[in-house]
XYZ file of N, CA and C in Angstrom:
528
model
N 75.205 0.456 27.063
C 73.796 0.461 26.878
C 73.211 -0.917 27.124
N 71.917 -0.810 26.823
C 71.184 -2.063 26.826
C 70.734 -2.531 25.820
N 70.704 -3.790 25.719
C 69.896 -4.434 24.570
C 68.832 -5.155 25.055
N 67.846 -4.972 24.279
C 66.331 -5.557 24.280
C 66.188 -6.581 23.645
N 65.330 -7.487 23.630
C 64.421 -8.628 23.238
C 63.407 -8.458 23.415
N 62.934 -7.949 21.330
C 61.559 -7.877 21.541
C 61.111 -9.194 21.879
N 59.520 -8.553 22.205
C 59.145 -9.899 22.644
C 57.848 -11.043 21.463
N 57.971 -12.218 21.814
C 57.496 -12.802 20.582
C 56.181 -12.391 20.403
N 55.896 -12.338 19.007
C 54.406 -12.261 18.327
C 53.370 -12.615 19.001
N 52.587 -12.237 19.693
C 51.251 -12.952 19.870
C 50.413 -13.226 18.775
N 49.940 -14.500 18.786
C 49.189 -15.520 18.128
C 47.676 -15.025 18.633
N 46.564 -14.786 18.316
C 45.278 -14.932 18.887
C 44.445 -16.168 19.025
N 44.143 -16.627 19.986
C 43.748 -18.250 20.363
C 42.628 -18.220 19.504
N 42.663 -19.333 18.943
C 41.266 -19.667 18.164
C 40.252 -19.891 18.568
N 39.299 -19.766 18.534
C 37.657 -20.100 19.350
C 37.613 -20.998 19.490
N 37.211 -21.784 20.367
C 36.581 -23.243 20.751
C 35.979 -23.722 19.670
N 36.281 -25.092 19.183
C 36.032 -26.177 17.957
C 35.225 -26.824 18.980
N 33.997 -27.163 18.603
C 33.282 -27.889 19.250
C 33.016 -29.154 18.131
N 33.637 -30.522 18.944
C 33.772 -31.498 18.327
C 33.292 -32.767 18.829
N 31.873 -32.382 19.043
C 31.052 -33.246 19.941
C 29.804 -33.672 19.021
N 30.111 -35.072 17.848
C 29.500 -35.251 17.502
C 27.771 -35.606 17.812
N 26.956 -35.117 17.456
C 25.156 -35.181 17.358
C 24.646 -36.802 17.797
N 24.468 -37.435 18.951
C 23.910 -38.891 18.442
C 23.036 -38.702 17.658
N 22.467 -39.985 16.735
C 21.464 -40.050 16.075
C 19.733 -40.374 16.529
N 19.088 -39.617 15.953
C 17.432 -40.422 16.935
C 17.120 -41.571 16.518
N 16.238 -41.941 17.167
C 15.684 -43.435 17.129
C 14.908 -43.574 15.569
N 14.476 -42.293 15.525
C 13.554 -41.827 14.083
C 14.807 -42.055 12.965
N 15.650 -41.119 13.332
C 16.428 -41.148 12.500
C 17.034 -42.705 11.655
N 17.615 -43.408 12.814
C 17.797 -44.855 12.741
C 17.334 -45.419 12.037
N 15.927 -45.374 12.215
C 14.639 -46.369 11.561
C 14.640 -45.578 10.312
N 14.978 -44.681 10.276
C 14.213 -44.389 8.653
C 14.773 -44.854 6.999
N 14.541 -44.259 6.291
C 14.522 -45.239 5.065
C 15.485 -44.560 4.636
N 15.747 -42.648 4.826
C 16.287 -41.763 4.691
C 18.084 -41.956 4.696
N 18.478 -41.152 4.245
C 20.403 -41.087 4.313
C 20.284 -40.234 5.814
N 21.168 -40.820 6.760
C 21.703 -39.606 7.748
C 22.405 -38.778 7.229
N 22.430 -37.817 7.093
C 23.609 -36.575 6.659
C 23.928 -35.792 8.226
N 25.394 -35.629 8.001
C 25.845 -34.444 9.342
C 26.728 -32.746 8.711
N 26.046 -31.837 8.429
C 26.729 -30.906 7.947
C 27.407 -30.005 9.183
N 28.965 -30.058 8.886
C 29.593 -29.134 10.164
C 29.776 -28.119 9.472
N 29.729 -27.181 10.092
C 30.201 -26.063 10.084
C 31.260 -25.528 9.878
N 32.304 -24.693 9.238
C 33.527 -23.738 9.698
C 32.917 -22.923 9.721
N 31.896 -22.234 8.831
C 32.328 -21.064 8.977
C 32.319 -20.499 7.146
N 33.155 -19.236 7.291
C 33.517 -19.263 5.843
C 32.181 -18.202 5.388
N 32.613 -17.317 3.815
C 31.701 -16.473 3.488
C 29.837 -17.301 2.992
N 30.122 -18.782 3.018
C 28.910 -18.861 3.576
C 27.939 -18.663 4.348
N 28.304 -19.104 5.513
C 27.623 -18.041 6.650
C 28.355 -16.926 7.140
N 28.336 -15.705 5.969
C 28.458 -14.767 6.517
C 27.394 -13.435 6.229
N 27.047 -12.734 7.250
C 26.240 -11.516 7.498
C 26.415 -10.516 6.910
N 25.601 -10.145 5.858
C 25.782 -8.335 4.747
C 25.587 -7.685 5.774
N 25.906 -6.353 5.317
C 25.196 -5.187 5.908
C 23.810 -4.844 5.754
N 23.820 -5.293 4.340
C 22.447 -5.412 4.254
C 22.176 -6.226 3.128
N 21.207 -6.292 2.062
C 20.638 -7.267 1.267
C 21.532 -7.213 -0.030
N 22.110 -5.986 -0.111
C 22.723 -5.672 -1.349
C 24.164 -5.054 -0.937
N 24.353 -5.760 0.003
C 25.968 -5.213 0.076
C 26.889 -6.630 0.085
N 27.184 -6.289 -0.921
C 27.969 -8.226 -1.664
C 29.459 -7.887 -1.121
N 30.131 -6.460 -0.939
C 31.629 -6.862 -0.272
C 31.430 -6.494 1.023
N 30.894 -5.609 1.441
C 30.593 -5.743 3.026
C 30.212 -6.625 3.984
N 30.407 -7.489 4.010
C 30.030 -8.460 5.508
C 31.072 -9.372 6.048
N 30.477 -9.948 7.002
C 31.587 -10.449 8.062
C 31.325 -12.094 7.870
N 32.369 -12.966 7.268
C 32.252 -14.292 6.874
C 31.967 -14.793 8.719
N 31.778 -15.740 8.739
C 31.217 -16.969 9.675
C 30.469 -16.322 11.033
N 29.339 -15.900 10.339
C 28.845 -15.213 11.795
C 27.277 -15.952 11.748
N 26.568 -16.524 10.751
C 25.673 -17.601 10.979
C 25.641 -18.605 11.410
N 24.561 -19.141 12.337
C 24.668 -20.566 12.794
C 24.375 -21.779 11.461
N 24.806 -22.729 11.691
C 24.591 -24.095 10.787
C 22.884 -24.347 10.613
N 23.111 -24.558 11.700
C 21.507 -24.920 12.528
C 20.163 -24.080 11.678
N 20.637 -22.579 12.337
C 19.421 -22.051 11.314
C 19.258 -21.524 10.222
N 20.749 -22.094 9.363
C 20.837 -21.957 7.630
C 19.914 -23.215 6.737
N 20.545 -24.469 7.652
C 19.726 -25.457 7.131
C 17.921 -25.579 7.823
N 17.595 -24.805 8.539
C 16.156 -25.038 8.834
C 15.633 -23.828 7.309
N 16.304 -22.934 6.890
C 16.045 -21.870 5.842
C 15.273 -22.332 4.599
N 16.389 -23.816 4.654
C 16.422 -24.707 3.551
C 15.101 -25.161 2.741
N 14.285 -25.507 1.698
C 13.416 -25.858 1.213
C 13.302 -27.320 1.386
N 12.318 -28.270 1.592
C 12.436 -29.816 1.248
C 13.813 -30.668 1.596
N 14.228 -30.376 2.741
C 15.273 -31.252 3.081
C 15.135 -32.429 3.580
N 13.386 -32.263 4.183
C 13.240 -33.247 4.658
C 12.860 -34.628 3.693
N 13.001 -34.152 1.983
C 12.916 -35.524 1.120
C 14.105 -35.648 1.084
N 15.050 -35.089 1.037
C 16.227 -35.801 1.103
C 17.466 -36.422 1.754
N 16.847 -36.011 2.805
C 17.743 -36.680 3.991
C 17.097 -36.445 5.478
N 17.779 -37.071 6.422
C 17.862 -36.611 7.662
C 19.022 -35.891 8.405
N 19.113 -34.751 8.630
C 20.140 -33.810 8.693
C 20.233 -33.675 9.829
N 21.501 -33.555 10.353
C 22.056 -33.173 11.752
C 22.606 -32.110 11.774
N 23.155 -31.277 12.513
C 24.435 -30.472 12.384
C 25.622 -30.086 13.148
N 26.656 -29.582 13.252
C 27.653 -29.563 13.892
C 28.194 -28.118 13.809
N 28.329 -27.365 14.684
C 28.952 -26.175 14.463
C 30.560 -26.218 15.213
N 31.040 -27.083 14.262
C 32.763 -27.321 14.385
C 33.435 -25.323 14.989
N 32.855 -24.991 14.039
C 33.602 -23.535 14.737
C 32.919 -22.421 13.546
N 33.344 -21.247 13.772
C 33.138 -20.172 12.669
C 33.681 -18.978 12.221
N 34.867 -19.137 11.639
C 35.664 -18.169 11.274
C 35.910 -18.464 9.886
N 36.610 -17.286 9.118
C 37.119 -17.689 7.616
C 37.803 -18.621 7.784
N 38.039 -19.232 6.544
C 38.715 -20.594 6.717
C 40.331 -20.305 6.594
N 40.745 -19.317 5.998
C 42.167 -18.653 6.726
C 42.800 -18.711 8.572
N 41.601 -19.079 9.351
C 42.042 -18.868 10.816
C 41.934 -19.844 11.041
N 42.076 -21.312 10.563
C 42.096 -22.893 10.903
C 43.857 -23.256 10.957
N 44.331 -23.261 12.631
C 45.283 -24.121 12.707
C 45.156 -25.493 11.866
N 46.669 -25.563 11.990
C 46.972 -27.332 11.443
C 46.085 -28.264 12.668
N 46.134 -28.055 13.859
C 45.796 -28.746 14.842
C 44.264 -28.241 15.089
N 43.649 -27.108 14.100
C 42.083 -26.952 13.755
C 41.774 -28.223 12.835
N 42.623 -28.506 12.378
C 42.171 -29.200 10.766
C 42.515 -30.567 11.138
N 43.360 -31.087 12.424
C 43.543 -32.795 12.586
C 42.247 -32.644 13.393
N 41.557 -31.638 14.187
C 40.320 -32.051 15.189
C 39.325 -32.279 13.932
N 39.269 -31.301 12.977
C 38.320 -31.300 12.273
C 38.238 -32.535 11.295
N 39.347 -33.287 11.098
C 39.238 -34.907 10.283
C 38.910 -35.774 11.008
N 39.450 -35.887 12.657
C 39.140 -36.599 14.112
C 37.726 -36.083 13.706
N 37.030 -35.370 13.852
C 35.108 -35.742 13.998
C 34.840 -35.912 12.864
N 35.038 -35.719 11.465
C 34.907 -36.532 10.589
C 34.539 -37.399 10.454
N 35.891 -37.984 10.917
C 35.717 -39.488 11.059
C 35.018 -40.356 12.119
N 34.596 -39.860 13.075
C 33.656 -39.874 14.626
C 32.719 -39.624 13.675
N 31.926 -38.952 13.053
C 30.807 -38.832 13.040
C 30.715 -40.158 11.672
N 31.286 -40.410 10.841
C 30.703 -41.587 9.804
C 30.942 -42.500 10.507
N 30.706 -42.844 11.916
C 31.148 -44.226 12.168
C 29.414 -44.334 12.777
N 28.753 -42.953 12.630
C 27.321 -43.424 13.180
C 26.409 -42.634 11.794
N 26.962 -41.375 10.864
C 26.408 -41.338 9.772
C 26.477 -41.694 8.494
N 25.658 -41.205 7.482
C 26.092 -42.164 6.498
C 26.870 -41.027 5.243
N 27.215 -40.062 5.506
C 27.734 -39.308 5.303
C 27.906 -37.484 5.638
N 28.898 -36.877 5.383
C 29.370 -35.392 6.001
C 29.254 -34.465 5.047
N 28.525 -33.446 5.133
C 29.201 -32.208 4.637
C 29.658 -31.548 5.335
N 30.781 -30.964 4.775
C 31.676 -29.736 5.701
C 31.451 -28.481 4.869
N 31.172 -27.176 5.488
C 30.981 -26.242 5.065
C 32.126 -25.297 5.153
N 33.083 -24.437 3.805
C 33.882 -23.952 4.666
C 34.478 -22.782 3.602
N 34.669 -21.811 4.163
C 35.592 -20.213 3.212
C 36.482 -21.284 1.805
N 35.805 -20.317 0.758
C 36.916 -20.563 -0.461
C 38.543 -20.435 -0.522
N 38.313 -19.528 0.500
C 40.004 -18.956 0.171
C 40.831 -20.280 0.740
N 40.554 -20.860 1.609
C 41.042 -22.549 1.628
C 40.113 -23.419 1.406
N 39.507 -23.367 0.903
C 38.389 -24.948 0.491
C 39.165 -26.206 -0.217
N 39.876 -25.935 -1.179
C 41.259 -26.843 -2.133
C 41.885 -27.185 -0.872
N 42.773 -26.545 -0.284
C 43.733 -27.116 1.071
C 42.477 -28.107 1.917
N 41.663 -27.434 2.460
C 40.999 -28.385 3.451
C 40.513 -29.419 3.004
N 39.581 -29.146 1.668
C 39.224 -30.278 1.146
C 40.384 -31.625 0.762
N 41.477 -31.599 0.605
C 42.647 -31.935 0.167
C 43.395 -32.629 1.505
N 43.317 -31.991 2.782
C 43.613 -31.863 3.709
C 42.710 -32.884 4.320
N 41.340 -33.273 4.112
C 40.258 -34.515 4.430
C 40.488 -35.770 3.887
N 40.980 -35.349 2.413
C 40.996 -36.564 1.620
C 41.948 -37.089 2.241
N 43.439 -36.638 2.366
C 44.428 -37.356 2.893
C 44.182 -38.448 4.526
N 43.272 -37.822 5.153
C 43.159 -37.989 6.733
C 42.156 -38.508 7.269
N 40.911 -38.226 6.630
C 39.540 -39.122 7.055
C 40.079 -40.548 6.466
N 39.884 -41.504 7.183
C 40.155 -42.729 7.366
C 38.770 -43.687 6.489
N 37.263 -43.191 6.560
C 36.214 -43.751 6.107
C 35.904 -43.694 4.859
N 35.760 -44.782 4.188
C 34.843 -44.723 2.654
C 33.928 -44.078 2.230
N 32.782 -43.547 3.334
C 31.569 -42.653 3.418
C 31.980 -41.350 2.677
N 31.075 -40.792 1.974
C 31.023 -39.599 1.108
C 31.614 -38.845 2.290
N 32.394 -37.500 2.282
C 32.582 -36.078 2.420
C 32.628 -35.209 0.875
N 31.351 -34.642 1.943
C 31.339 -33.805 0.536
C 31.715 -32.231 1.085
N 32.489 -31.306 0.421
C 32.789 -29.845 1.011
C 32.216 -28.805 -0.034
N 31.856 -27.982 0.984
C 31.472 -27.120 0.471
C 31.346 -25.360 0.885
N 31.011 -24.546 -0.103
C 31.061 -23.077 0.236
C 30.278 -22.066 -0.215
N 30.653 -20.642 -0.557
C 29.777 -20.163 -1.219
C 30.724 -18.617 -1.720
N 30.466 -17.926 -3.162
C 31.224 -16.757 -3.470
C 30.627 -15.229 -2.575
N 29.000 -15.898 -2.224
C 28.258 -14.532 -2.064
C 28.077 -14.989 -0.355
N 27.859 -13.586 0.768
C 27.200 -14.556 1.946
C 25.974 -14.820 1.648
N 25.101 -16.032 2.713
C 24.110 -16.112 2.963
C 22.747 -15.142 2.272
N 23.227 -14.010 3.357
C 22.296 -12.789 3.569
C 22.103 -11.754 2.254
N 23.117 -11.824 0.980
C 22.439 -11.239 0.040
C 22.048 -11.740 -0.962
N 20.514 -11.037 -1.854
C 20.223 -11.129 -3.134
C 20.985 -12.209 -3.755
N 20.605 -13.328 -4.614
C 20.954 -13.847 -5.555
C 22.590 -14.560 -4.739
N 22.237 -14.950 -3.812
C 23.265 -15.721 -2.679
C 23.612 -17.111 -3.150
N 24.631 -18.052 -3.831
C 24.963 -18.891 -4.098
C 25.021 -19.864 -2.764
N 24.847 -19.070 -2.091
C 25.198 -20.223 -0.798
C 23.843 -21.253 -0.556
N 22.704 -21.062 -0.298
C 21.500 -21.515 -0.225
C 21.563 -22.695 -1.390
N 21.834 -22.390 -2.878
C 21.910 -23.515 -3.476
C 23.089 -24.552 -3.283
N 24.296 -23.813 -2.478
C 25.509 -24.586 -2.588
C 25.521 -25.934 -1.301
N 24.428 -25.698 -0.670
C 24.187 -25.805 0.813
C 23.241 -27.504 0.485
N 22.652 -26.848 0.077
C 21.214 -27.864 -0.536
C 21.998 -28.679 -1.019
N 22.551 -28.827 -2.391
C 23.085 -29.491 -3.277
C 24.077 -30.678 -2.722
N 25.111 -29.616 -1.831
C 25.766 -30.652 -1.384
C 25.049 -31.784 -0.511
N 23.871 -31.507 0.388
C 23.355 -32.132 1.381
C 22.896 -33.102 0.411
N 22.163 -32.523 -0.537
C 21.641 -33.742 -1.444
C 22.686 -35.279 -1.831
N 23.929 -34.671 -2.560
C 24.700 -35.278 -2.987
C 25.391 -36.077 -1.685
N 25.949 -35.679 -0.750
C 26.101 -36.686 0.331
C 24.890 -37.633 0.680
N 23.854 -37.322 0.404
C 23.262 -38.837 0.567
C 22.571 -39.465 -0.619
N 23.061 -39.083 -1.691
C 22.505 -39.546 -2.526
C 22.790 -41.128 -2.904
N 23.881 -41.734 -2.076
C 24.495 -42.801 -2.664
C 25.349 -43.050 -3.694
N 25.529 -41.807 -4.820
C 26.181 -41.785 -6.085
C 27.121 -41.226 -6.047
N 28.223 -41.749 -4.933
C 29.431 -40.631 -4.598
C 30.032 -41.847 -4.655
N 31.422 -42.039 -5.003
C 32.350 -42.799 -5.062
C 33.818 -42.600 -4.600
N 34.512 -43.098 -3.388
C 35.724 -43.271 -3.199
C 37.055 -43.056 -4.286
């Protein structure tokens, strides 16, 4: 007879990490304001209900960065905000070699802001967050963050979790 070799597992390629940090504006520069840069993963923060009241139904990282923080109330007293949409999947689908690109712009981006939030799924937030501390190289705040509920329903933790952190990265009162 014959013998076979199955054949190996396919892996599914991860989406393009876009790791092309934001320059800053001239406005921005001049102002009196904290730069803040919030990237993106992803994660049941930005993720889409079915509808307003469906808290286990939806699909984590299917919102943009961009138009969560324009959602936002008064951001503009507290900072000047950029954003980065590093990528958007649960934070379960981040290679090791997702997570050295994702400390590499990290650290690219505090070398022109004055601090990061990273947005990203609970179910690894401890690892990644943990995973920054070890590897970002800069003194500048990272602050991480997530959310239990998505975006899109009723009484959504994410909207305050979003704010807060943005606040606290530029607040100055973060310590190494």
């Amino acid at each position: 007879g014959t013998v076979s070799t199955p054949a190996p597992a396919q892996t599914p390629a991860a989406p393009g990490r876009n790791t092309t940090v934001p320059p800053l504006s001239q406005a921005a520069k001049q102002s009196a304001k904290p730069n803040v840069l919030v990237v993106a993963t992803g994660g049941t923060l930005a993720g889409q209900s079915t509808d307003a009241t469906s808290f286990q139904s939806y699909r984590a990282g299917t919102l943009k960065i961009e138009a969560m923080v324009c959602e936002l109330p008064n951001t503009d007293k507290i900072a000047n905000i950029s954003t980065l949409q590093f990528g958007n999947s649960g934070s379960s689908a981040y290679t090791m070699a997702d997570l050295y690109d994702l400390s590499q712009t990290v650290d690219q981006a505090l070398k022109v802001y004055d601090s990061v939030v990273v947005t990203t799924g609970t179910d690894t937030m401890e690892e990644i967050a943990y995973f920054l501390d070890l590897t970002v190289q800069s003194d500048k705040p990272v602050v991480i963050t997530g959310s239990m509920r998505p975006w899109t329903v009723i009484g959504s933790d994410a909207q305050a979790n979003l704010y807060n952190a943005i606040k606290l990265a530029g607040s100055g009162r973060t310590e190494s």
